[in-house]
Short mmCIF file of C-alpha atoms and ligand atoms in Angstrom, two decimals:
data_model
loop_
_atom_site.label_atom_id
_atom_site.label_comp_id
_atom_site.label_asym_id
_atom_site.label_seq_id
_atom_site.Cartn_x
_atom_site.Cartn_y
_atom_site.Cartn_z
CA MET A 282 8.33 -41.60 30.07
CA TYR A 283 8.85 -42.51 26.75
CA VAL A 284 4.91 -42.92 26.15
CA TYR A 285 4.60 -39.50 27.82
CA ASN A 286 6.78 -37.43 25.43
CA VAL A 287 5.29 -39.60 22.78
CA MET A 288 1.85 -38.65 23.36
CA ARG A 289 2.57 -34.99 24.02
CA LEU A 290 4.31 -34.93 20.50
CA ASN A 291 0.93 -36.30 19.23
CA ARG A 292 -1.14 -33.59 20.99
CA ARG A 293 1.08 -31.15 19.43
CA ARG A 294 0.69 -32.61 16.04
CA GLU A 295 -3.37 -32.25 16.66
CA ALA A 296 -2.99 -28.50 17.56
CA LEU A 297 -0.51 -28.00 14.79
CA LYS A 298 -3.23 -29.97 12.14
CA SER A 299 -6.39 -28.22 13.54
CA ASP A 300 -5.22 -24.89 14.08
CA THR A 301 -1.88 -24.44 12.31
CA CYS A 302 -0.45 -22.30 14.44
CA CYS A 303 0.98 -23.44 17.93
CA ARG A 304 0.94 -19.90 19.24
CA CYS A 305 5.29 -20.06 19.97
CA GLY A 306 5.95 -16.91 18.12
CA VAL A 307 9.06 -17.96 15.85
CA CYS A 308 6.37 -17.70 12.73
CA TRP A 309 6.07 -14.03 14.01
CA LEU A 310 9.17 -13.28 14.61
CA LEU A 311 10.57 -14.98 11.45
CA MET A 312 8.23 -12.51 9.20
CA VAL A 313 9.36 -9.48 10.51
CA LEU A 314 12.94 -10.38 10.40
CA GLY A 315 11.90 -11.29 6.35
CA MET A 316 10.44 -8.34 6.22
CA CYS A 317 13.28 -6.44 7.41
CA LEU A 318 15.71 -8.19 5.30
CA SER A 319 13.97 -7.66 2.09
CA GLY A 320 13.51 -3.92 3.12
CA ALA A 321 17.06 -3.82 3.77
CA GLY A 322 17.45 -5.70 0.24
CA LEU A 323 15.94 -3.16 -1.17
CA PHE A 324 17.90 -0.04 -0.20
CA ALA A 325 21.09 -2.17 -0.61
CA GLN A 326 19.90 -1.79 -4.62
CA GLU A 327 18.55 1.73 -4.39
CA GLY A 328 22.31 2.63 -2.92
CA LYS A 329 24.33 0.55 -5.48
CA LYS A 330 27.20 2.14 -4.90
CA GLU A 331 28.15 2.67 -8.80
CA ASP A 332 24.87 4.33 -9.28
CA VAL A 333 25.63 6.58 -6.40
CA LEU A 334 28.51 7.31 -7.82
CA ALA A 335 27.45 7.80 -11.29
CA ILE A 336 24.54 10.02 -10.42
CA LYS A 337 27.38 12.34 -7.92
CA GLN A 338 29.47 12.35 -10.94
CA ILE A 339 26.67 13.54 -13.39
CA SER A 340 25.08 15.75 -10.82
CA GLU A 341 28.89 17.64 -10.03
CA GLU A 342 29.61 17.91 -13.99
CA ALA A 343 25.77 18.90 -14.98
CA VAL A 344 25.73 21.16 -11.81
CA LYS A 345 28.77 23.33 -13.39
CA ALA A 346 27.09 23.29 -17.03
CA MET A 347 24.05 24.46 -15.45
CA ALA A 348 25.77 26.96 -13.84
CA ALA A 349 27.57 27.89 -17.40
CA ALA A 350 24.37 27.69 -18.86
CA LYS A 351 22.44 30.08 -16.69
CA LYS A 352 25.50 32.50 -17.55
CA GLY A 353 25.03 32.29 -20.99
CA ALA A 354 21.48 32.88 -20.26
CA ALA A 355 21.97 35.70 -18.39
CA ALA A 356 24.00 37.32 -20.62
CA GLY A 357 20.92 37.85 -22.90
CA GLY A 358 21.60 39.57 -25.98
CA SER A 359 20.93 38.76 -29.84
CA GLY A 360 23.71 36.63 -29.96
CA ASP A 361 23.77 32.80 -30.66
CA VAL A 362 21.49 30.71 -27.86
CA TYR A 363 22.68 27.79 -29.02
CA GLN A 364 26.13 28.87 -27.98
CA ARG A 365 25.77 30.56 -24.84
CA ILE A 366 23.25 28.18 -23.48
CA CYS A 367 23.11 24.77 -25.05
CA MET A 368 26.67 24.08 -25.88
CA ASN A 369 26.99 23.48 -22.45
CA CYS A 370 25.73 20.51 -22.20
CA HIS A 371 24.69 18.81 -25.62
CA GLY A 372 28.34 20.08 -27.20
CA ASP A 373 29.77 22.08 -29.76
CA LYS A 374 28.08 19.82 -32.84
CA GLY A 375 24.78 18.97 -30.95
CA GLN A 376 26.52 15.68 -29.99
CA GLY A 377 25.60 15.10 -26.43
CA ASN A 378 27.91 13.95 -23.58
CA VAL A 379 27.50 10.86 -21.90
CA GLN A 380 28.84 11.84 -18.33
CA LEU A 381 25.76 14.52 -18.73
CA ARG A 382 23.65 12.07 -20.20
CA THR A 383 22.62 14.17 -22.61
CA PRO A 384 21.40 13.25 -25.98
CA SER A 385 22.79 13.78 -29.45
CA ILE A 386 20.02 16.49 -30.87
CA ALA A 387 22.39 17.47 -33.98
CA GLY A 388 19.72 17.33 -36.99
CA LEU A 389 16.38 16.63 -35.29
CA PRO A 390 13.70 18.04 -37.21
CA ASP A 391 12.66 21.62 -35.75
CA TRP A 392 9.03 20.77 -35.18
CA TYR A 393 10.11 18.17 -32.89
CA ILE A 394 12.68 20.11 -31.05
CA MET A 395 9.99 23.31 -30.63
CA ALA A 396 7.70 20.16 -29.45
CA GLN A 397 10.03 18.98 -26.87
CA LEU A 398 11.14 22.45 -25.46
CA LYS A 399 7.53 23.05 -24.89
CA LYS A 400 6.76 19.86 -22.93
CA PHE A 401 9.86 21.02 -20.84
CA LYS A 402 8.16 24.45 -20.17
CA SER A 403 5.06 23.20 -19.56
CA ARG A 404 6.09 20.37 -17.37
CA LEU A 405 4.16 17.49 -19.71
CA ARG A 406 8.25 16.36 -19.40
CA GLY A 407 10.76 16.29 -17.21
CA ALA A 408 8.30 17.03 -14.31
CA HIS A 409 8.26 13.59 -12.45
CA GLU A 410 10.26 13.70 -9.11
CA LYS A 411 12.13 10.31 -10.70
CA ASP A 412 13.29 12.41 -13.47
CA LEU A 413 16.85 13.83 -12.93
CA THR A 414 17.99 14.31 -16.68
CA GLY A 415 14.32 16.06 -17.22
CA ALA A 416 14.93 18.00 -14.28
CA GLN A 417 17.62 19.50 -15.79
CA MET A 418 16.26 20.47 -19.38
CA HIS A 419 13.22 21.79 -17.60
CA ALA A 420 15.10 24.25 -16.01
CA ILE A 421 16.48 24.98 -19.36
CA ALA A 422 13.53 25.41 -21.02
CA MET A 423 11.50 27.62 -18.18
CA SER A 424 14.32 30.32 -18.88
CA LEU A 425 13.63 30.13 -22.78
CA SER A 426 11.46 32.97 -24.35
CA GLU A 427 9.50 31.49 -27.79
CA ASP A 428 11.96 33.32 -30.11
CA GLN A 429 14.97 31.56 -28.35
CA MET A 430 13.64 28.10 -28.80
CA LYS A 431 12.83 29.08 -32.33
CA SER A 432 16.44 30.33 -33.05
CA ALA A 433 17.94 27.20 -31.29
CA ALA A 434 16.14 24.97 -32.84
CA GLU A 435 16.66 26.60 -36.18
CA ILE A 436 20.64 26.00 -35.48
CA ILE A 437 20.24 22.61 -34.04
CA THR A 438 17.86 21.14 -37.16
CA ARG A 439 20.96 22.38 -39.61
CA MET A 440 23.70 20.74 -37.81
CA PRO A 441 24.45 17.11 -39.33
CA LEU A 442 22.80 13.98 -38.24
CA ILE A 443 25.57 12.12 -36.31
CA ALA A 444 24.72 8.16 -36.58
CA THR A 445 23.58 6.04 -33.60
CA GLN A 446 26.32 3.39 -32.61
CA ASN A 447 25.82 0.00 -31.17
CA THR A 448 27.76 0.45 -27.94
CA LEU A 449 25.21 -1.87 -25.80
CA LYS A 450 25.58 -4.55 -27.99
CA GLY A 451 22.28 -5.73 -28.99
CA ASP A 452 21.75 -8.17 -31.43
CA ALA A 453 20.78 -6.20 -34.87
CA ALA A 454 19.60 -9.27 -36.52
CA LYS A 455 16.78 -10.11 -33.61
CA GLY A 456 16.26 -6.37 -33.25
CA MET A 457 15.03 -5.83 -36.96
CA TYR A 458 11.55 -8.29 -36.20
CA ILE A 459 10.71 -6.15 -33.77
CA TYR A 460 11.74 -2.66 -34.78
CA MET A 461 9.23 -3.89 -37.78
CA ASP A 462 6.60 -5.30 -35.66
CA PHE A 463 6.58 -2.41 -33.24
CA CYS A 464 8.37 0.45 -34.10
CA MET A 465 8.16 0.92 -38.15
CA ALA A 466 4.92 2.03 -38.41
CA CYS A 467 5.36 5.30 -36.42
CA HIS A 468 8.93 6.02 -36.85
CA ARG A 469 9.60 4.89 -40.57
CA TYR A 470 11.39 2.58 -42.40
CA ASN A 471 14.80 4.14 -41.83
CA GLY A 472 14.21 5.40 -38.17
CA SER A 473 13.69 9.06 -39.43
CA GLY A 474 10.42 9.66 -37.83
CA GLU A 475 7.04 10.65 -39.20
CA VAL A 476 6.11 14.78 -38.74
CA ALA A 477 2.47 13.56 -39.21
CA LEU A 478 2.48 11.31 -36.35
CA ARG A 479 4.61 13.28 -34.39
CA SER A 480 7.07 10.37 -33.34
CA GLY A 481 10.64 11.61 -33.00
CA GLN A 482 13.70 10.80 -35.04
CA LEU A 483 16.01 7.80 -34.09
CA VAL A 484 18.70 7.06 -35.89
CA GLY A 485 21.00 10.24 -34.64
CA LEU A 486 19.98 9.00 -30.81
CA GLN A 487 22.27 7.53 -28.80
CA ASP A 488 21.85 4.07 -27.91
CA TRP A 489 21.95 4.52 -23.97
CA TYR A 490 19.92 7.79 -24.18
CA MET A 491 16.84 5.97 -25.84
CA LEU A 492 17.14 3.01 -23.58
CA GLY A 493 16.90 5.35 -20.58
CA GLN A 494 13.56 6.97 -22.71
CA LEU A 495 12.48 3.70 -22.87
CA GLU A 496 12.54 2.86 -19.59
CA LYS A 497 11.17 6.30 -18.85
CA PHE A 498 7.67 5.78 -20.84
CA ARG A 499 7.81 2.00 -19.32
CA ALA A 500 8.06 3.38 -15.95
CA GLY A 501 5.42 6.21 -16.71
CA ILE A 502 7.58 9.18 -15.98
CA ARG A 503 7.62 9.96 -19.35
CA GLY A 504 4.43 10.02 -21.33
CA ALA A 505 2.21 9.54 -18.23
CA ASP A 506 -0.01 12.99 -18.21
CA ARG A 507 -2.93 12.31 -20.61
CA LYS A 508 -2.25 15.90 -22.16
CA ASP A 509 0.90 14.22 -23.65
CA GLU A 510 -1.29 12.34 -26.33
CA ASP A 511 2.51 12.09 -28.03
CA GLY A 512 4.14 10.60 -25.25
CA MET A 513 0.62 8.47 -24.10
CA ARG A 514 1.29 6.38 -27.60
CA MET A 515 4.70 5.79 -27.28
CA ARG A 516 4.48 4.79 -23.73
CA GLU A 517 1.87 2.36 -24.79
CA SER A 518 4.71 0.94 -27.71
CA ALA A 519 6.84 1.29 -24.89
CA SER A 520 5.16 -1.30 -22.38
CA ARG A 521 4.73 -3.93 -25.14
CA LEU A 522 8.62 -4.57 -25.17
CA ARG A 523 9.97 -7.23 -23.20
CA ASP A 524 13.35 -6.37 -21.31
CA LYS A 525 16.04 -8.84 -23.80
CA ASP A 526 14.41 -7.11 -26.39
CA LEU A 527 15.59 -3.83 -25.69
CA ALA A 528 19.21 -3.75 -26.59
CA ASN A 529 18.41 -5.70 -29.77
CA VAL A 530 15.70 -3.23 -31.03
CA LEU A 531 18.31 -0.62 -30.29
CA ALA A 532 20.80 -2.24 -31.80
CA TYR A 533 18.98 -2.56 -35.17
CA ILE A 534 18.00 1.57 -35.29
CA ALA A 535 22.04 1.58 -35.04
CA GLN A 536 21.98 -0.29 -38.17
CA LEU A 537 19.20 1.80 -39.92
CA ALA A 538 21.57 4.85 -38.69
CA GLN A 539 24.80 3.29 -40.52
CA GLN A 540 22.42 3.06 -43.49
CA TYR A 541 20.38 5.98 -43.99
CA VAL A 542 22.42 8.83 -42.12
CA GLY A 543 24.45 9.82 -45.17
CA GLU A 544 21.29 10.05 -46.97
CA LEU A 545 19.10 12.10 -44.75
CA ASN A 546 22.02 14.32 -44.43
CA ALA A 547 22.72 14.76 -48.29
CA ALA A 548 18.56 15.42 -48.64
CA ALA A 549 19.04 18.08 -46.03
CA GLY A 550 21.94 19.67 -47.99
CA LYS A 551 24.05 18.41 -45.39
CA THR A 552 27.77 17.40 -46.09
CA THR A 553 29.71 16.36 -43.08
CA GLY A 554 28.78 14.41 -39.88
CA GLY A 555 27.07 11.11 -41.20
CA LYS A 556 29.18 8.23 -39.60
C1 LIG B 702 22.56 22.16 -17.76
C2 LIG B 702 22.39 20.54 -18.93
C3 LIG B 702 21.30 21.03 -20.42
C4 LIG B 702 21.54 22.50 -21.41
C5 LIG B 702 22.17 24.01 -20.57
C6 LIG B 702 20.49 22.06 -22.04
N1 LIG B 702 20.29 20.68 -22.31
FE1 LIG B 702 18.55 19.70 -23.44
N2 LIG B 702 18.84 17.89 -22.45
C7 LIG B 702 19.84 18.34 -21.18
C8 LIG B 702 19.26 16.51 -20.35
C9 LIG B 702 19.90 16.21 -19.82
C10 LIG B 702 18.48 16.32 -21.86
C11 LIG B 702 17.69 14.74 -21.48
C12 LIG B 702 16.61 14.63 -20.78
C13 LIG B 702 16.11 13.60 -20.46
O1 LIG B 702 16.44 12.71 -20.15
O2 LIG B 702 14.74 13.15 -21.35
C14 LIG B 702 18.01 17.27 -22.75
C15 LIG B 702 17.18 17.08 -23.95
C16 LIG B 702 17.22 18.01 -24.78
C17 LIG B 702 15.84 17.73 -25.57
C18 LIG B 702 15.42 16.52 -25.93
C19 LIG B 702 15.86 15.72 -27.02
C20 LIG B 702 14.95 14.39 -27.42
O3 LIG B 702 15.70 13.79 -28.31
O4 LIG B 702 13.89 14.20 -26.68
C21 LIG B 702 15.98 18.90 -26.36
C22 LIG B 702 15.17 19.37 -27.63
C23 LIG B 702 17.18 19.97 -25.90
N3 LIG B 702 17.62 19.29 -24.89
C24 LIG B 702 17.34 21.07 -26.65
C25 LIG B 702 18.60 21.90 -25.67
C26 LIG B 702 18.16 23.08 -25.84
C27 LIG B 702 17.79 23.64 -27.49
C28 LIG B 702 19.22 23.84 -25.15
C29 LIG B 702 19.62 25.23 -25.29
C30 LIG B 702 18.81 26.42 -25.40
C31 LIG B 702 19.43 22.85 -24.39
N4 LIG B 702 19.03 21.82 -24.76
C32 LIG B 702 19.94 23.16 -23.18
C33 LIG B 702 20.51 18.90 -20.72
C34 LIG B 702 20.80 20.09 -21.06
C1 LIG B 703 1.86 4.55 -32.37
C2 LIG B 703 3.40 5.27 -32.85
C3 LIG B 703 4.72 4.90 -32.72
C4 LIG B 703 5.26 3.40 -32.06
C5 LIG B 703 4.83 2.56 -32.67
C6 LIG B 703 6.47 3.80 -31.66
N1 LIG B 703 6.73 5.37 -31.05
FE1 LIG B 703 8.51 5.71 -30.36
N2 LIG B 703 7.30 7.81 -30.63
C7 LIG B 703 6.48 8.24 -31.06
C8 LIG B 703 6.13 9.45 -30.50
C9 LIG B 703 4.93 9.95 -30.92
C10 LIG B 703 6.79 9.64 -30.20
C11 LIG B 703 7.48 11.11 -29.64
C12 LIG B 703 7.01 11.46 -28.07
C13 LIG B 703 6.97 12.48 -27.43
O1 LIG B 703 6.48 13.56 -27.89
O2 LIG B 703 7.29 12.79 -26.16
C14 LIG B 703 8.16 8.55 -29.71
C15 LIG B 703 9.50 8.56 -29.26
C16 LIG B 703 10.34 7.90 -29.15
C17 LIG B 703 11.36 7.55 -28.79
C18 LIG B 703 11.88 8.86 -27.97
C19 LIG B 703 12.76 10.06 -28.90
C20 LIG B 703 13.62 11.03 -28.51
O3 LIG B 703 14.24 12.00 -29.15
O4 LIG B 703 13.84 11.07 -27.32
C21 LIG B 703 12.37 6.43 -28.58
C22 LIG B 703 13.63 5.90 -28.19
C23 LIG B 703 11.08 5.62 -29.78
N3 LIG B 703 10.14 6.14 -29.88
C24 LIG B 703 11.52 4.72 -29.64
C25 LIG B 703 10.74 4.03 -30.11
C26 LIG B 703 11.02 2.50 -30.72
C27 LIG B 703 12.04 1.29 -29.98
C28 LIG B 703 9.45 1.52 -30.96
C29 LIG B 703 9.39 0.09 -31.11
C30 LIG B 703 9.66 -0.89 -30.20
C31 LIG B 703 8.80 2.61 -31.14
N4 LIG B 703 9.40 3.93 -30.77
C32 LIG B 703 7.17 2.69 -31.05
C33 LIG B 703 5.60 7.00 -31.42
C34 LIG B 703 5.59 5.63 -31.65
#
C-alpha cells in the first residue's frame, strides 16, 4: 500500500514537472478569485467613504453656488459681473473656498484670466469626464460674453494677491531645489509667472488647489489637448515630479509667497492684502 502511494506521488510529481499543470482546476479558481478580489479592492478605493462624503458635500454646496451664479447671470445688465456671478464661488475678495474647491484668483494677471476663461469656454480645460471642478467653471464660462470676461478680468486683477499658505506641511528646504531645477525657468524666481511664456502666477494660489492641478496635469486631465500648447508644456513639467516632491515644492512656493506677495501688491499699487 505504502509503495503504491509513493509511486502515485512520484507519477504526480512527474506530471507536474512535465506539464506544470495538474488540471485540477484549483489554479483557475484561485485566479478568478484573485481577479474578483482585486476588482473589489479597486471599487473600495474608488468609493472610499470620506471621498464620497467630500464629493457629495462639494457638489451640494457647488449646486447652490451654481444656482446663485446662474441667477446672477440671468439678471444680466451692466452691473458688476464679479459680484453677480463669480463671487458666489470665488468669494468677495477672490480668496477662493476650500469647500467648493475654488482657487484664490485675486490678483491673477488679466491676460492669464482671459486665457483660462477662453480655455474653459472652448473645452480645452474642464471638459475631461473626471474633471468635476473644471466642469463647473466650463459651465460658467459658457454663459459669458467676451465683454463680460474682460470686465471680470479687470476686477479680479485689481484685487490684492493673498499669499499661499503651507497647509500641506511640505518641507520648503527640500522643495527649493525642485523649484529651481524644474519650475523657475518658467514661473520665475518669485513665482509670479511670465506673460511671454504664458505661465501662471503661483504665489497667490492655495497649495491644495495647486496639488489638485498638478495631479490633473500628470493624469492628462488638464493640458492633454494638442491645441492647448501652454497646458501641454506644463503637463510635461508636472510629469517629471515624483509624488514625494509635490508637497515640498508647494511649501517652497508658499515661502516665496510670504517673501514676495507684499512686493508684488505694492508694485501694482495695491496696499491691502499680502499675508
Ligand atoms: C459654480 C462655482 C463657480 C463660479 C460661479 C465661478 N467659478 Fe471660477 N472656478 C470654479 C472652480 C471650481 C474652479 C477650479 C477649476 C479647476 O479645478 O480646474 C474655477 C477656476 C477659475 C479660474 C482658473 C484659475 C486658475 O488659477 O487657473 C478662473 C480664472 C476663474 N475660475 C474665473 C471665474 C470668473 C471670472 C467667474 C465669474 C464670471 C467665475 N470664475 C465663476 C468655480 C466657479
Ligand atoms: C516649460 C515651462 C514651465 C515649467 C518648467 C513649469 N511650468 Fe507650471 N505652467 C506653465 C504654463 C505655461 C502654465 C499655464 C498652463 C495653462 O495655460 O493651462 C503653467 C501652470 C501651472 C500651474 C497651474 C496654475 C493655475 O493657475 O491653475 C501650476 C500649479 C504650475 N504651473 C506649477 C508648476 C510647478 C510646481 C512647476 C515645477 C515643478 C512648474 N509649474 C514648471 C509652464 C511651466
